[in-house]
Amino acid sequence: MTTQRQSIHGQWSSRWMYILAATGAAVGLGNIWKFPYLTGEHGGSAFVLVYLLCVALLGIPMMMAEVMLGRRGRQNPVNTMRTLAKEANTSRHWQLIGLAGTLAGVLILSYYSVIGGWTLAYAFRSGTGAFNGATAEQASSLFSQFVGEPLGVLGWHTLFMVMTMVVVARGVRYGLERAVKYLMPALFILLVVLVGYATTTGYFLEGLAFMFAPDFSKLTGTSMLAAMGQAFFSLSLGMGTIMIYGSYVPQEISIARTSIVIALADTLIAILAGIAIFPIVFANGLEPKAAGPGLIFETLPVAFAQMPGGHLIGVLFFVLLMVAAWTSSISLIEPAVTVLVENFGMTRLKASWLSGLTTWALGFGTIFSFNVWADYRLFQKNFFELLDFLTANIMLPLGGLFLAIFAGWLMAKEASQPEFAMRTTLGFQIWHLLIRYIAPVAMLMIFFVAVGLL
Ligand code: PHE
């Protein structure tokens, strides 16, 4: 029997609003720099094929599981896990998985917001022509200068955090929904304009070839695992954001169908980002190799500096990145805010400012990693790198592992099956099989690779 709880935070006003919000959560920096880069590295379309397979066999079933848990619990991840564990007659300690996810959101946002601040700064600086005529070395030294001065970065980080918390404080209907309603179409239009521009560079086909020419010889076990990890990260799984967004999904909406749409939209945007970026990189004789912040903040400004009308394209590009980071940031803090509201009786406004302020202060660690703390290292990693490693490589895969075990092994079929309300039992059986066997093994493998054991 389905118990019909209500979330005290309200629910999405329509299927479309939920799809926009969840796609906004999923589409982030991972789509715009990491996916294109990984694709180029690991054999072009061969990698894309493996990636699609990972989305289908791991990403979609995991997303369905998280939305299902959230919608059945209708509370923040901690209380949802406690309620559902009780329902399944198992230990209440499962609430710790919800807590770990909530914490991961705060930790990720503390550095995500600093990078979000960089995108604001770069949109602004591109507009004022700061990169005009810059050579590769100059762009590189402009970047080191910029991140080397903590006070300036702090200002941009503060602005980005305030932008995020203003939306979150206004709640599901008036904050989250209104923001994604405008931001997601804007993101898509910006991306299409940039792809359109890429077709005029004269290197469009080279860009396409770089991304899509299949090279199966490059496809190793490692690259397949990279595809798996990327699919998981790109869909924001394993840490409670999809679960909390799921808790706002109206009962009549199909979890399977919306999960497929969201996963496809996330993948499409990642592919379009590659199609937009690589022709610009090639047209300017640059190397697509530089990974990480390098490609975006050092290579691309050079490309923009060299081409006609480049500073306008630069502004568009960095605004696009900023929007992608913004809608993800909103989702990253939502679990923490709902924990403060539900478990500590705060108003949403107070909860937002308190969690925002804490995250903002944690962000200092990331800002200082590029200047005053640059030499403080643990396992050769600075604070920012440690935070990234701890969240993306340890907390998310383990969170995903436990959620898969819970949904597949501990929760009764009588509880999960009615939530999906699929027309045929075959669909449910396939999901159940994937979540019981494929997902836990995949999550363990991602974890072992990440910590260097495989
Ligand atoms: N999915 C986001 C991206 O692709 C990253 C992210 C992970 C955001 C987990 C929130 C939670 O950039």
Tab-separated table of N, CA and C in Angstrom, residues 117-118 121-122 125 141-150 152-153 156 371:
chain	number	residue	atom	x	y	z
A	117	GLY	N	32.014	31.866	-8.595
A	117	GLY	CA	32.515	33.241	-8.510
A	117	GLY	C	33.510	33.537	-9.626
A	118	TRP	N	34.369	32.592	-9.934
A	118	TRP	CA	35.315	32.772	-11.051
A	118	TRP	C	34.544	33.033	-12.350
A	121	ALA	N	33.347	36.495	-12.464
A	121	ALA	CA	34.457	37.412	-12.714
A	121	ALA	C	34.880	37.360	-14.182
A	122	TYR	N	34.925	36.155	-14.731
A	122	TYR	CA	35.379	36.017	-16.119
A	122	TYR	C	34.353	36.543	-17.111
A	125	ARG	N	35.019	40.242	-16.846
A	125	ARG	CA	36.290	40.654	-17.436
A	125	ARG	C	36.306	40.493	-18.949
A	141	SER	N	48.839	33.813	-17.047
A	141	SER	CA	49.295	34.595	-15.893
A	141	SER	C	48.159	35.469	-15.356
A	142	LEU	N	47.225	35.874	-16.237
A	142	LEU	CA	46.056	36.604	-15.734
A	142	LEU	C	45.257	35.729	-14.777
A	143	PHE	N	45.180	34.427	-15.128
A	143	PHE	CA	44.444	33.488	-14.278
A	143	PHE	C	45.144	33.321	-12.922
A	144	SER	N	46.470	33.100	-12.957
A	144	SER	CA	47.176	32.922	-11.675
A	144	SER	C	47.089	34.179	-10.824
A	145	GLN	N	47.180	35.341	-11.494
A	145	GLN	CA	47.057	36.593	-10.739
A	145	GLN	C	45.703	36.695	-10.070
A	146	PHE	N	44.676	36.343	-10.867
A	146	PHE	CA	43.297	36.450	-10.359
A	146	PHE	C	43.067	35.551	-9.150
A	147	VAL	N	43.411	34.253	-9.274
A	147	VAL	CA	43.162	33.349	-8.134
A	147	VAL	C	44.170	33.574	-7.006
A	148	GLY	N	45.260	34.263	-7.313
A	148	GLY	CA	46.299	34.523	-6.311
A	148	GLY	C	45.924	35.612	-5.320
A	149	GLU	N	44.896	36.403	-5.655
A	149	GLU	CA	44.504	37.489	-4.752
A	149	GLU	C	43.208	37.123	-4.047
A	150	PRO	N	43.305	36.706	-2.780
A	150	PRO	CA	42.123	36.173	-2.093
A	150	PRO	C	40.968	37.166	-1.982
A	152	GLY	N	39.795	39.599	-3.918
A	152	GLY	CA	38.951	39.733	-5.107
A	152	GLY	C	38.060	38.510	-5.272
A	153	VAL	N	38.673	37.324	-5.153
A	153	VAL	CA	37.915	36.083	-5.320
A	153	VAL	C	36.836	35.982	-4.249
A	156	TRP	N	33.724	37.793	-5.308
A	156	TRP	CA	32.914	37.074	-6.299
A	156	TRP	C	32.228	35.858	-5.681
A	371	ASN	N	46.364	30.519	-2.902
A	371	ASN	CA	47.304	31.574	-2.510
A	371	ASN	C	47.938	31.260	-1.147
